[in-house]
């Protein structure tokens, strides 16, 4: 799986980029059909301190999954967004399995 990480309007530390890569690489464990993941890390104008945003788009043939999370740190936002994508992959796999096991009347 290919991972593209974008950080508009700021330069991310290499440690953060490595962290994101490590977390997105683990998505392959949930599905071998994932073609690409696109991760957007951005700063949000927020008064409550939760101004770090992570948006993840996962490309699967016939389906694109998307999750977004906001937190006080990019690492926490990445973890939350990855959890959202994992949940969507599991639902996608379940619905796919139900369709293939259903028998016509």
PDB file of N, CA and C in Angstrom:
ATOM      1  N   UNK A   1       0.845  -1.178   0.000  1.00  0.00           N
ATOM      2  CA  UNK A   1       0.000   0.000   0.000  1.00  0.00           C
ATOM      3  C   UNK A   1       0.886   1.236   0.000  1.00  0.00           C
ATOM      4  N   UNK A   2       0.482   2.168  -0.786  1.00  0.00           N
ATOM      5  CA  UNK A   2       1.197   3.440  -0.867  1.00  0.00           C
ATOM      6  C   UNK A   2       0.555   4.437   0.098  1.00  0.00           C
ATOM      7  N   UNK A   3       1.383   5.204   0.797  1.00  0.00           N
ATOM      8  CA  UNK A   3       0.878   6.222   1.713  1.00  0.00           C
ATOM      9  C   UNK A   3       1.405   7.585   1.306  1.00  0.00           C
ATOM     10  N   UNK A   4       0.501   8.526   1.182  1.00  0.00           N
ATOM     11  CA  UNK A   4       0.852   9.907   0.860  1.00  0.00           C
ATOM     12  C   UNK A   4       0.497  10.753   2.077  1.00  0.00           C
ATOM     13  N   UNK A   5       1.466  11.502   2.576  1.00  0.00           N
ATOM     14  CA  UNK A   5       1.251  12.350   3.740  1.00  0.00           C
ATOM     15  C   UNK A   5       1.419  13.798   3.309  1.00  0.00           C
ATOM     16  N   UNK A   6       0.400  14.598   3.551  1.00  0.00           N
ATOM     17  CA  UNK A   6       0.453  16.018   3.222  1.00  0.00           C
ATOM     18  C   UNK A   6       0.310  16.848   4.490  1.00  0.00           C
ATOM     19  N   UNK A   7       1.127  17.888   4.582  1.00  0.00           N
ATOM     20  CA  UNK A   7       1.085  18.790   5.728  1.00  0.00           C
ATOM     21  C   UNK A   7       1.067  20.230   5.214  1.00  0.00           C
ATOM     22  N   UNK A   8      -0.100  20.686   4.762  1.00  0.00           N
ATOM     23  CA  UNK A   8      -0.164  22.047   4.227  1.00  0.00           C
ATOM     24  C   UNK A   8       0.101  23.093   5.309  1.00  0.00           C
ATOM     25  N   UNK A   9       0.845  24.099   4.954  1.00  0.00           N
ATOM     26  CA  UNK A   9       1.125  25.272   5.795  1.00  0.00           C
ATOM     27  C   UNK A   9       2.037  25.037   6.986  1.00  0.00           C
ATOM     28  N   UNK A  10       2.659  23.856   7.092  1.00  0.00           N
ATOM     29  CA  UNK A  10       3.689  23.663   8.113  1.00  0.00           C
ATOM     30  C   UNK A  10       4.580  22.494   7.711  1.00  0.00           C
ATOM     31  N   UNK A  11       5.773  22.469   8.266  1.00  0.00           N
ATOM     32  CA  UNK A  11       6.723  21.390   7.989  1.00  0.00           C
ATOM     33  C   UNK A  11       6.705  20.432   9.171  1.00  0.00           C
ATOM     34  N   UNK A  12       6.337  19.194   8.909  1.00  0.00           N
ATOM     35  CA  UNK A  12       6.228  18.189   9.970  1.00  0.00           C
ATOM     36  C   UNK A  12       7.599  17.615  10.301  1.00  0.00           C
ATOM     37  N   UNK A  13       7.785  17.280  11.577  1.00  0.00           N
ATOM     38  CA  UNK A  13       9.007  16.600  12.015  1.00  0.00           C
ATOM     39  C   UNK A  13       9.051  15.201  11.400  1.00  0.00           C
ATOM     40  N   UNK A  14      10.253  14.712  11.177  1.00  0.00           N
ATOM     41  CA  UNK A  14      10.418  13.376  10.617  1.00  0.00           C
ATOM     42  C   UNK A  14       9.810  12.315  11.536  1.00  0.00           C
ATOM     43  N   UNK A  15       9.898  12.529  12.859  1.00  0.00           N
ATOM     44  CA  UNK A  15       9.320  11.573  13.812  1.00  0.00           C
ATOM     45  C   UNK A  15       7.809  11.449  13.614  1.00  0.00           C
ATOM     46  N   UNK A  16       7.156  12.569  13.346  1.00  0.00           N
ATOM     47  CA  UNK A  16       5.715  12.546  13.116  1.00  0.00           C
ATOM     48  C   UNK A  16       5.395  11.811  11.817  1.00  0.00           C
ATOM     49  N   UNK A  17       6.153  12.077  10.773  1.00  0.00           N
ATOM     50  CA  UNK A  17       5.934  11.395   9.494  1.00  0.00           C
ATOM     51  C   UNK A  17       6.145   9.896   9.639  1.00  0.00           C
ATOM     52  N   UNK A  18       7.175   9.506  10.390  1.00  0.00           N
ATOM     53  CA  UNK A  18       7.438   8.077  10.630  1.00  0.00           C
ATOM     54  C   UNK A  18       6.297   7.438  11.419  1.00  0.00           C
ATOM     55  N   UNK A  19       5.775   8.167  12.404  1.00  0.00           N
ATOM     56  CA  UNK A  19       4.655   7.686  13.214  1.00  0.00           C
ATOM     57  C   UNK A  19       3.434   7.430  12.330  1.00  0.00           C
ATOM     58  N   UNK A  20       3.123   8.387  11.464  1.00  0.00           N
ATOM     59  CA  UNK A  20       1.975   8.253  10.561  1.00  0.00           C
ATOM     60  C   UNK A  20       2.180   7.062   9.630  1.00  0.00           C
ATOM     61  N   UNK A  21       3.367   6.921   9.083  1.00  0.00           N
ATOM     62  CA  UNK A  21       3.666   5.809   8.176  1.00  0.00           C
ATOM     63  C   UNK A  21       3.492   4.469   8.891  1.00  0.00           C
ATOM     64  N   UNK A  22       3.997   4.379  10.099  1.00  0.00           N
ATOM     65  CA  UNK A  22       3.894   3.142  10.882  1.00  0.00           C
ATOM     66  C   UNK A  22       2.427   2.774  11.131  1.00  0.00           C
ATOM     67  N   UNK A  23       1.627   3.754  11.498  1.00  0.00           N
ATOM     68  CA  UNK A  23       0.211   3.496  11.794  1.00  0.00           C
ATOM     69  C   UNK A  23      -0.572   3.122  10.534  1.00  0.00           C
ATOM     70  N   UNK A  24      -0.315   3.802   9.423  1.00  0.00           N
ATOM     71  CA  UNK A  24      -1.053   3.483   8.197  1.00  0.00           C
ATOM     72  C   UNK A  24      -0.620   2.144   7.619  1.00  0.00           C
ATOM     73  N   UNK A  25       0.643   1.776   7.797  1.00  0.00           N
ATOM     74  CA  UNK A  25       1.109   0.475   7.308  1.00  0.00           C
ATOM     75  C   UNK A  25       0.340  -0.666   7.959  1.00  0.00           C
ATOM     76  N   UNK A  26      -0.095  -0.482   9.185  1.00  0.00           N
ATOM     77  CA  UNK A  26      -0.831  -1.529   9.906  1.00  0.00           C
ATOM     78  C   UNK A  26      -2.230  -1.749   9.335  1.00  0.00           C
ATOM     79  N   UNK A  27      -2.723  -0.825   8.521  1.00  0.00           N
ATOM     80  CA  UNK A  27      -4.037  -1.014   7.907  1.00  0.00           C
ATOM     81  C   UNK A  27      -4.027  -2.200   6.951  1.00  0.00           C
ATOM     82  N   UNK A  28      -2.860  -2.549   6.416  1.00  0.00           N
ATOM     83  CA  UNK A  28      -2.750  -3.714   5.533  1.00  0.00           C
ATOM     84  C   UNK A  28      -3.169  -4.998   6.232  1.00  0.00           C
ATOM     85  N   UNK A  29      -3.083  -5.029   7.549  1.00  0.00           N
ATOM     86  CA  UNK A  29      -3.490  -6.214   8.302  1.00  0.00           C
ATOM     87  C   UNK A  29      -4.996  -6.432   8.239  1.00  0.00           C
ATOM     88  N   UNK A  30      -5.748  -5.362   7.981  1.00  0.00           N
ATOM     89  CA  UNK A  30      -7.203  -5.439   7.957  1.00  0.00           C
ATOM     90  C   UNK A  30      -7.759  -5.755   6.577  1.00  0.00           C
ATOM     91  N   UNK A  31      -7.025  -5.372   5.540  1.00  0.00           N
ATOM     92  CA  UNK A  31      -7.465  -5.680   4.181  1.00  0.00           C
ATOM     93  C   UNK A  31      -6.281  -5.590   3.225  1.00  0.00           C
ATOM     94  N   UNK A  32      -6.163  -6.588   2.365  1.00  0.00           N
ATOM     95  CA  UNK A  32      -5.097  -6.566   1.361  1.00  0.00           C
ATOM     96  C   UNK A  32      -5.560  -5.860   0.089  1.00  0.00           C
ATOM     97  N   UNK A  33      -6.773  -5.358   0.099  1.00  0.00           N
ATOM     98  CA  UNK A  33      -7.316  -4.664  -1.077  1.00  0.00           C
ATOM     99  C   UNK A  33      -7.048  -3.171  -1.064  1.00  0.00           C
ATOM    100  N   UNK A  34      -6.447  -2.667  -0.005  1.00  0.00           N
ATOM    101  CA  UNK A  34      -6.171  -1.231   0.089  1.00  0.00           C
ATOM    102  C   UNK A  34      -5.081  -0.869  -0.915  1.00  0.00           C
ATOM    103  N   UNK A  35      -5.370   0.107  -1.751  1.00  0.00           N
ATOM    104  CA  UNK A  35      -4.426   0.563  -2.762  1.00  0.00           C
ATOM    105  C   UNK A  35      -3.551   1.682  -2.216  1.00  0.00           C
ATOM    106  N   UNK A  36      -4.185   2.619  -1.540  1.00  0.00           N
ATOM    107  CA  UNK A  36      -3.464   3.820  -1.128  1.00  0.00           C
ATOM    108  C   UNK A  36      -4.162   4.456   0.065  1.00  0.00           C
ATOM    109  N   UNK A  37      -3.359   5.103   0.889  1.00  0.00           N
ATOM    110  CA  UNK A  37      -3.931   5.926   1.960  1.00  0.00           C
ATOM    111  C   UNK A  37      -3.347   7.327   1.819  1.00  0.00           C
ATOM    112  N   UNK A  38      -4.208   8.304   1.994  1.00  0.00           N
ATOM    113  CA  UNK A  38      -3.795   9.705   1.932  1.00  0.00           C
ATOM    114  C   UNK A  38      -4.081  10.336   3.287  1.00  0.00           C
ATOM    115  N   UNK A  39      -3.040  10.887   3.885  1.00  0.00           N
ATOM    116  CA  UNK A  39      -3.159  11.467   5.214  1.00  0.00           C
ATOM    117  C   UNK A  39      -2.890  12.962   5.122  1.00  0.00           C
ATOM    118  N   UNK A  40      -3.815  13.751   5.660  1.00  0.00           N
ATOM    119  CA  UNK A  40      -3.676  15.201   5.685  1.00  0.00           C
ATOM    120  C   UNK A  40      -3.576  15.634   7.141  1.00  0.00           C
ATOM    121  N   UNK A  41      -2.482  16.253   7.488  1.00  0.00           N
ATOM    122  CA  UNK A  41      -2.300  16.797   8.822  1.00  0.00           C
ATOM    123  C   UNK A  41      -2.362  18.312   8.707  1.00  0.00           C
ATOM    124  N   UNK A  42      -3.247  18.917   9.479  1.00  0.00           N
ATOM    125  CA  UNK A  42      -3.375  20.367   9.370  1.00  0.00           C
ATOM    126  C   UNK A  42      -3.700  20.978  10.722  1.00  0.00           C
ATOM    127  N   UNK A  43      -3.440  22.251  10.804  1.00  0.00           N
ATOM    128  CA  UNK A  43      -3.742  23.022  12.007  1.00  0.00           C
ATOM    129  C   UNK A  43      -5.071  23.723  11.797  1.00  0.00           C
ATOM    130  N   UNK A  44      -5.915  23.656  12.803  1.00  0.00           N
ATOM    131  CA  UNK A  44      -7.232  24.264  12.747  1.00  0.00           C
ATOM    132  C   UNK A  44      -7.250  25.467  13.682  1.00  0.00           C
ATOM    133  N   UNK A  45      -7.936  26.510  13.312  1.00  0.00           N
ATOM    134  CA  UNK A  45      -8.097  27.654  14.211  1.00  0.00           C
ATOM    135  C   UNK A  45      -9.179  27.312  15.224  1.00  0.00           C
ATOM    136  N   UNK A  46      -8.734  26.952  16.434  1.00  0.00           N
ATOM    137  CA  UNK A  46      -9.672  26.530  17.457  1.00  0.00           C
ATOM    138  C   UNK A  46      -9.304  27.168  18.783  1.00  0.00           C
ATOM    139  N   UNK A  47     -10.308  27.526  19.548  1.00  0.00           N
ATOM    140  CA  UNK A  47     -10.078  28.155  20.850  1.00  0.00           C
ATOM    141  C   UNK A  47      -9.860  27.146  21.971  1.00  0.00           C
ATOM    142  N   UNK A  48     -10.270  25.882  21.759  1.00  0.00           N
ATOM    143  CA  UNK A  48     -10.222  24.913  22.849  1.00  0.00           C
ATOM    144  C   UNK A  48      -8.912  24.116  22.917  1.00  0.00           C
ATOM    145  N   UNK A  49      -7.923  24.404  22.100  1.00  0.00           N
ATOM    146  CA  UNK A  49      -6.641  23.712  22.145  1.00  0.00           C
ATOM    147  C   UNK A  49      -6.579  22.470  21.281  1.00  0.00           C
ATOM    148  N   UNK A  50      -7.725  21.938  20.907  1.00  0.00           N
ATOM    149  CA  UNK A  50      -7.739  20.772  20.024  1.00  0.00           C
ATOM    150  C   UNK A  50      -7.681  21.265  18.585  1.00  0.00           C
ATOM    151  N   UNK A  51      -6.502  21.717  18.186  1.00  0.00           N
ATOM    152  CA  UNK A  51      -6.374  22.332  16.866  1.00  0.00           C
ATOM    153  C   UNK A  51      -5.558  21.495  15.886  1.00  0.00           C
ATOM    154  N   UNK A  52      -5.182  20.276  16.265  1.00  0.00           N
ATOM    155  CA  UNK A  52      -4.443  19.394  15.358  1.00  0.00           C
ATOM    156  C   UNK A  52      -5.446  18.441  14.709  1.00  0.00           C
ATOM    157  N   UNK A  53      -5.490  18.449  13.389  1.00  0.00           N
ATOM    158  CA  UNK A  53      -6.470  17.669  12.646  1.00  0.00           C
ATOM    159  C   UNK A  53      -5.763  16.643  11.772  1.00  0.00           C
ATOM    160  N   UNK A  54      -6.290  15.425  11.783  1.00  0.00           N
ATOM    161  CA  UNK A  54      -5.814  14.374  10.891  1.00  0.00           C
ATOM    162  C   UNK A  54      -6.999  13.871  10.086  1.00  0.00           C
ATOM    163  N   UNK A  55      -6.861  13.911   8.775  1.00  0.00           N
ATOM    164  CA  UNK A  55      -7.876  13.359   7.878  1.00  0.00           C
ATOM    165  C   UNK A  55      -7.222  12.238   7.089  1.00  0.00           C
ATOM    166  N   UNK A  56      -7.887  11.095   7.047  1.00  0.00           N
ATOM    167  CA  UNK A  56      -7.344   9.942   6.330  1.00  0.00           C
ATOM    168  C   UNK A  56      -8.355   9.475   5.303  1.00  0.00           C
ATOM    169  N   UNK A  57      -7.886   9.305   4.084  1.00  0.00           N
ATOM    170  CA  UNK A  57      -8.708   8.757   3.014  1.00  0.00           C
ATOM    171  C   UNK A  57      -8.032   7.472   2.558  1.00  0.00           C
ATOM    172  N   UNK A  58      -8.776   6.375   2.573  1.00  0.00           N
ATOM    173  CA  UNK A  58      -8.240   5.073   2.183  1.00  0.00           C
ATOM    174  C   UNK A  58      -8.941   4.649   0.896  1.00  0.00           C
ATOM    175  N   UNK A  59      -8.147   4.334  -0.113  1.00  0.00           N
ATOM    176  CA  UNK A  59      -8.693   3.949  -1.414  1.00  0.00           C
ATOM    177  C   UNK A  59      -8.726   2.429  -1.535  1.00  0.00           C
ATOM    178  N   UNK A  60      -9.942   1.898  -1.689  1.00  0.00           N
ATOM    179  CA  UNK A  60     -10.176   0.478  -1.904  1.00  0.00           C
ATOM    180  C   UNK A  60     -10.977   0.383  -3.193  1.00  0.00           C
ATOM    181  N   UNK A  61     -10.686  -0.579  -4.070  1.00  0.00           N
ATOM    182  CA  UNK A  61     -11.449  -0.669  -5.320  1.00  0.00           C
ATOM    183  C   UNK A  61     -12.957  -0.675  -5.068  1.00  0.00           C
ATOM    184  N   UNK A  62     -13.640   0.271  -5.681  1.00  0.00           N
ATOM    185  CA  UNK A  62     -15.082   0.376  -5.545  1.00  0.00           C
ATOM    186  C   UNK A  62     -15.540   1.096  -4.292  1.00  0.00           C
ATOM    187  N   UNK A  63     -14.596   1.547  -3.466  1.00  0.00           N
ATOM    188  CA  UNK A  63     -14.967   2.176  -2.206  1.00  0.00           C
ATOM    189  C   UNK A  63     -13.838   3.070  -1.716  1.00  0.00           C
ATOM    190  N   UNK A  64     -14.167   4.241  -1.242  1.00  0.00           N
ATOM    191  CA  UNK A  64     -13.201   5.106  -0.568  1.00  0.00           C
ATOM    192  C   UNK A  64     -13.697   5.314   0.852  1.00  0.00           C
ATOM    193  N   UNK A  65     -12.810   5.147   1.811  1.00  0.00           N
ATOM    194  CA  UNK A  65     -13.160   5.331   3.209  1.00  0.00           C
ATOM    195  C   UNK A  65     -12.514   6.618   3.700  1.00  0.00           C
ATOM    196  N   UNK A  66     -13.183   7.305   4.617  1.00  0.00           N
ATOM    197  CA  UNK A  66     -12.676   8.571   5.114  1.00  0.00           C
ATOM    198  C   UNK A  66     -12.935   8.680   6.607  1.00  0.00           C
ATOM    199  N   UNK A  67     -11.926   9.173   7.328  1.00  0.00           N
ATOM    200  CA  UNK A  67     -12.090   9.447   8.754  1.00  0.00           C
ATOM    201  C   UNK A  67     -11.300  10.699   9.092  1.00  0.00           C
ATOM    202  N   UNK A  68     -11.822  11.429  10.060  1.00  0.00           N
ATOM    203  CA  UNK A  68     -11.178  12.657  10.489  1.00  0.00           C
ATOM    204  C   UNK A  68     -11.220  12.711  12.009  1.00  0.00           C
ATOM    205  N   UNK A  69     -10.153  13.259  12.592  1.00  0.00           N
ATOM    206  CA  UNK A  69     -10.113  13.401  14.048  1.00  0.00           C
ATOM    207  C   UNK A  69      -9.359  14.671  14.400  1.00  0.00           C
ATOM    208  N   UNK A  70      -9.745  15.234  15.538  1.00  0.00           N
ATOM    209  CA  UNK A  70      -9.143  16.474  16.023  1.00  0.00           C
ATOM    210  C   UNK A  70      -8.688  16.238  17.459  1.00  0.00           C
ATOM    211  N   UNK A  71      -7.495  16.742  17.797  1.00  0.00           N
ATOM    212  CA  UNK A  71      -6.974  16.528  19.136  1.00  0.00           C
ATOM    213  C   UNK A  71      -5.962  17.611  19.491  1.00  0.00           C
ATOM    214  N   UNK A  72      -5.364  17.476  20.673  1.00  0.00           N
ATOM    215  CA  UNK A  72      -4.345  18.439  21.106  1.00  0.00           C
ATOM    216  C   UNK A  72      -2.979  18.090  20.531  1.00  0.00           C
ATOM    217  N   UNK A  73      -2.808  16.850  20.020  1.00  0.00           N
ATOM    218  CA  UNK A  73      -1.540  16.466  19.385  1.00  0.00           C
ATOM    219  C   UNK A  73      -1.841  15.733  18.082  1.00  0.00           C
ATOM    220  N   UNK A  74      -0.923  15.833  17.142  1.00  0.00           N
ATOM    221  CA  UNK A  74      -1.107  15.130  15.874  1.00  0.00           C
ATOM    222  C   UNK A  74      -1.122  13.625  16.087  1.00  0.00           C
ATOM    223  N   UNK A  75      -0.262  13.135  16.984  1.00  0.00           N
ATOM    224  CA  UNK A  75      -0.187  11.694  17.221  1.00  0.00           C
ATOM    225  C   UNK A  75      -1.535  11.140  17.687  1.00  0.00           C
ATOM    226  N   UNK A  76      -2.169  11.842  18.616  1.00  0.00           N
ATOM    227  CA  UNK A  76      -3.470  11.399  19.115  1.00  0.00           C
ATOM    228  C   UNK A  76      -4.533  11.490  18.022  1.00  0.00           C
ATOM    229  N   UNK A  77      -4.489  12.545  17.223  1.00  0.00           N
ATOM    230  CA  UNK A  77      -5.446  12.687  16.122  1.00  0.00           C
ATOM    231  C   UNK A  77      -5.263  11.567  15.102  1.00  0.00           C
ATOM    232  N   UNK A  78      -4.013  11.195  14.828  1.00  0.00           N
ATOM    233  CA  UNK A  78      -3.736  10.108  13.888  1.00  0.00           C
ATOM    234  C   UNK A  78      -4.315   8.799  14.423  1.00  0.00           C
ATOM    235  N   UNK A  79      -4.072   8.510  15.689  1.00  0.00           N
ATOM    236  CA  UNK A  79      -4.573   7.272  16.291  1.00  0.00           C
ATOM    237  C   UNK A  79      -6.099   7.220  16.217  1.00  0.00           C
ATOM    238  N   UNK A  80      -6.765   8.317  16.539  1.00  0.00           N
ATOM    239  CA  UNK A  80      -8.229   8.363  16.485  1.00  0.00           C
ATOM    240  C   UNK A  80      -8.747   8.153  15.063  1.00  0.00           C
ATOM    241  N   UNK A  81      -8.118   8.802  14.095  1.00  0.00           N
ATOM    242  CA  UNK A  81      -8.556   8.673  12.701  1.00  0.00           C
ATOM    243  C   UNK A  81      -8.315   7.250  12.188  1.00  0.00           C
ATOM    244  N   UNK A  82      -7.181   6.657  12.547  1.00  0.00           N
ATOM    245  CA  UNK A  82      -6.894   5.278  12.146  1.00  0.00           C
ATOM    246  C   UNK A  82      -7.945   4.332  12.719  1.00  0.00           C
ATOM    247  N   UNK A  83      -8.333   4.542  13.979  1.00  0.00           N
ATOM    248  CA  UNK A  83      -9.379   3.712  14.583  1.00  0.00           C
ATOM    249  C   UNK A  83     -10.685   3.829  13.799  1.00  0.00           C
ATOM    250  N   UNK A  84     -11.006   5.044  13.366  1.00  0.00           N
ATOM    251  CA  UNK A  84     -12.214   5.244  12.559  1.00  0.00           C
ATOM    252  C   UNK A  84     -12.144   4.496  11.240  1.00  0.00           C
ATOM    253  N   UNK A  85     -10.992   4.519  10.599  1.00  0.00           N
ATOM    254  CA  UNK A  85     -10.820   3.806   9.333  1.00  0.00           C
ATOM    255  C   UNK A  85     -10.888   2.297   9.558  1.00  0.00           C
ATOM    256  N   UNK A  86     -10.266   1.806  10.616  1.00  0.00           N
ATOM    257  CA  UNK A  86     -10.319   0.364  10.922  1.00  0.00           C
ATOM    258  C   UNK A  86     -11.768  -0.091  11.074  1.00  0.00           C
ATOM    259  N   UNK A  87     -12.551   0.691  11.800  1.00  0.00           N
ATOM    260  CA  UNK A  87     -13.959   0.358  12.002  1.00  0.00           C
ATOM    261  C   UNK A  87     -14.700   0.304  10.660  1.00  0.00           C
ATOM    262  N   UNK A  88     -14.418   1.257   9.790  1.00  0.00           N
ATOM    263  CA  UNK A  88     -15.067   1.277   8.476  1.00  0.00           C
ATOM    264  C   UNK A  88     -14.637   0.085   7.629  1.00  0.00           C
ATOM    265  N   UNK A  89     -13.363  -0.288   7.690  1.00  0.00           N
ATOM    266  CA  UNK A  89     -12.881  -1.456   6.932  1.00  0.00           C
ATOM    267  C   UNK A  89     -13.596  -2.711   7.415  1.00  0.00           C
ATOM    268  N   UNK A  90     -13.735  -2.865   8.729  1.00  0.00           N
ATOM    269  CA  UNK A  90     -14.421  -4.037   9.267  1.00  0.00           C
ATOM    270  C   UNK A  90     -15.879  -4.077   8.812  1.00  0.00           C
ATOM    271  N   UNK A  91     -16.558  -2.929   8.833  1.00  0.00           N
ATOM    272  CA  UNK A  91     -17.951  -2.872   8.355  1.00  0.00           C
ATOM    273  C   UNK A  91     -18.025  -3.197   6.870  1.00  0.00           C
ATOM    274  N   UNK A  92     -17.060  -2.680   6.087  1.00  0.00           N
ATOM    275  CA  UNK A  92     -17.031  -2.933   4.645  1.00  0.00           C
ATOM    276  C   UNK A  92     -16.844  -4.421   4.380  1.00  0.00           C
ATOM    277  N   UNK A  93     -15.922  -5.055   5.128  1.00  0.00           N
ATOM    278  CA  UNK A  93     -15.684  -6.487   4.954  1.00  0.00           C
ATOM    279  C   UNK A  93     -16.908  -7.301   5.361  1.00  0.00           C
ATOM    280  N   UNK A  94     -17.577  -6.909   6.450  1.00  0.00           N
ATOM    281  CA  UNK A  94     -18.784  -7.610   6.886  1.00  0.00           C
ATOM    282  C   UNK A  94     -19.881  -7.533   5.838  1.00  0.00           C
ATOM    283  N   UNK A  95     -20.094  -6.346   5.281  1.00  0.00           N
ATOM    284  CA  UNK A  95     -21.149  -6.191   4.281  1.00  0.00           C
ATOM    285  C   UNK A  95     -20.805  -6.966   3.011  1.00  0.00           C
ATOM    286  N   UNK A  96     -19.536  -7.015   2.674  1.00  0.00           N
ATOM    287  CA  UNK A  96     -19.096  -7.781   1.510  1.00  0.00           C
ATOM    288  C   UNK A  96     -19.336  -9.274   1.734  1.00  0.00           C
ATOM    289  N   UNK A  97     -19.028  -9.759   2.949  1.00  0.00           N
ATOM    290  CA  UNK A  97     -19.237 -11.170   3.268  1.00  0.00           C
ATOM    291  C   UNK A  97     -20.710 -11.528   3.270  1.00  0.00           C
ATOM    292  N   UNK A  98     -21.550 -10.630   3.786  1.00  0.00           N
ATOM    293  CA  UNK A  98     -22.989 -10.895   3.799  1.00  0.00           C
ATOM    294  C   UNK A  98     -23.537 -10.999   2.381  1.00  0.00           C
ATOM    295  N   UNK A  99     -23.057 -10.140   1.494  1.00  0.00           N
ATOM    296  CA  UNK A  99     -23.531 -10.173   0.105  1.00  0.00           C
ATOM    297  C   UNK A  99     -23.115 -11.463  -0.584  1.00  0.00           C
ATOM    298  N   UNK A 100     -21.886 -11.940  -0.322  1.00  0.00           N
ATOM    299  CA  UNK A 100     -21.412 -13.140  -0.996  1.00  0.00           C
ATOM    300  C   UNK A 100     -22.043 -14.403  -0.422  1.00  0.00           C
ATOM    301  N   UNK A 101     -22.529 -14.360   0.831  1.00  0.00           N
ATOM    302  CA  UNK A 101     -23.144 -15.530   1.427  1.00  0.00           C
ATOM    303  C   UNK A 101     -24.660 -15.557   1.290  1.00  0.00           C
ATOM    304  N   UNK A 102     -25.239 -14.498   0.792  1.00  0.00           N
ATOM    305  CA  UNK A 102     -26.688 -14.482   0.635  1.00  0.00           C
ATOM    306  C   UNK A 102     -27.087 -15.317  -0.570  1.00  0.00           C
ATOM    307  N   UNK A 103     -28.178 -16.040  -0.435  1.00  0.00           N
ATOM    308  CA  UNK A 103     -28.649 -16.882  -1.520  1.00  0.00           C
ATOM    309  C   UNK A 103     -29.943 -16.299  -2.067  1.00  0.00           C
ATOM    310  N   UNK A 104     -30.091 -16.304  -3.375  1.00  0.00           N
ATOM    311  CA  UNK A 104     -31.322 -15.777  -3.963  1.00  0.00           C
ATOM    312  C   UNK A 104     -32.498 -16.710  -3.651  1.00  0.00           C
ATOM    313  N   UNK A 105     -33.682 -16.129  -3.549  1.00  0.00           N
ATOM    314  CA  UNK A 105     -34.875 -16.922  -3.242  1.00  0.00           C
ATOM    315  C   UNK A 105     -35.462 -17.569  -4.453  1.00  0.00           C
TER     316      UNK A 105
END
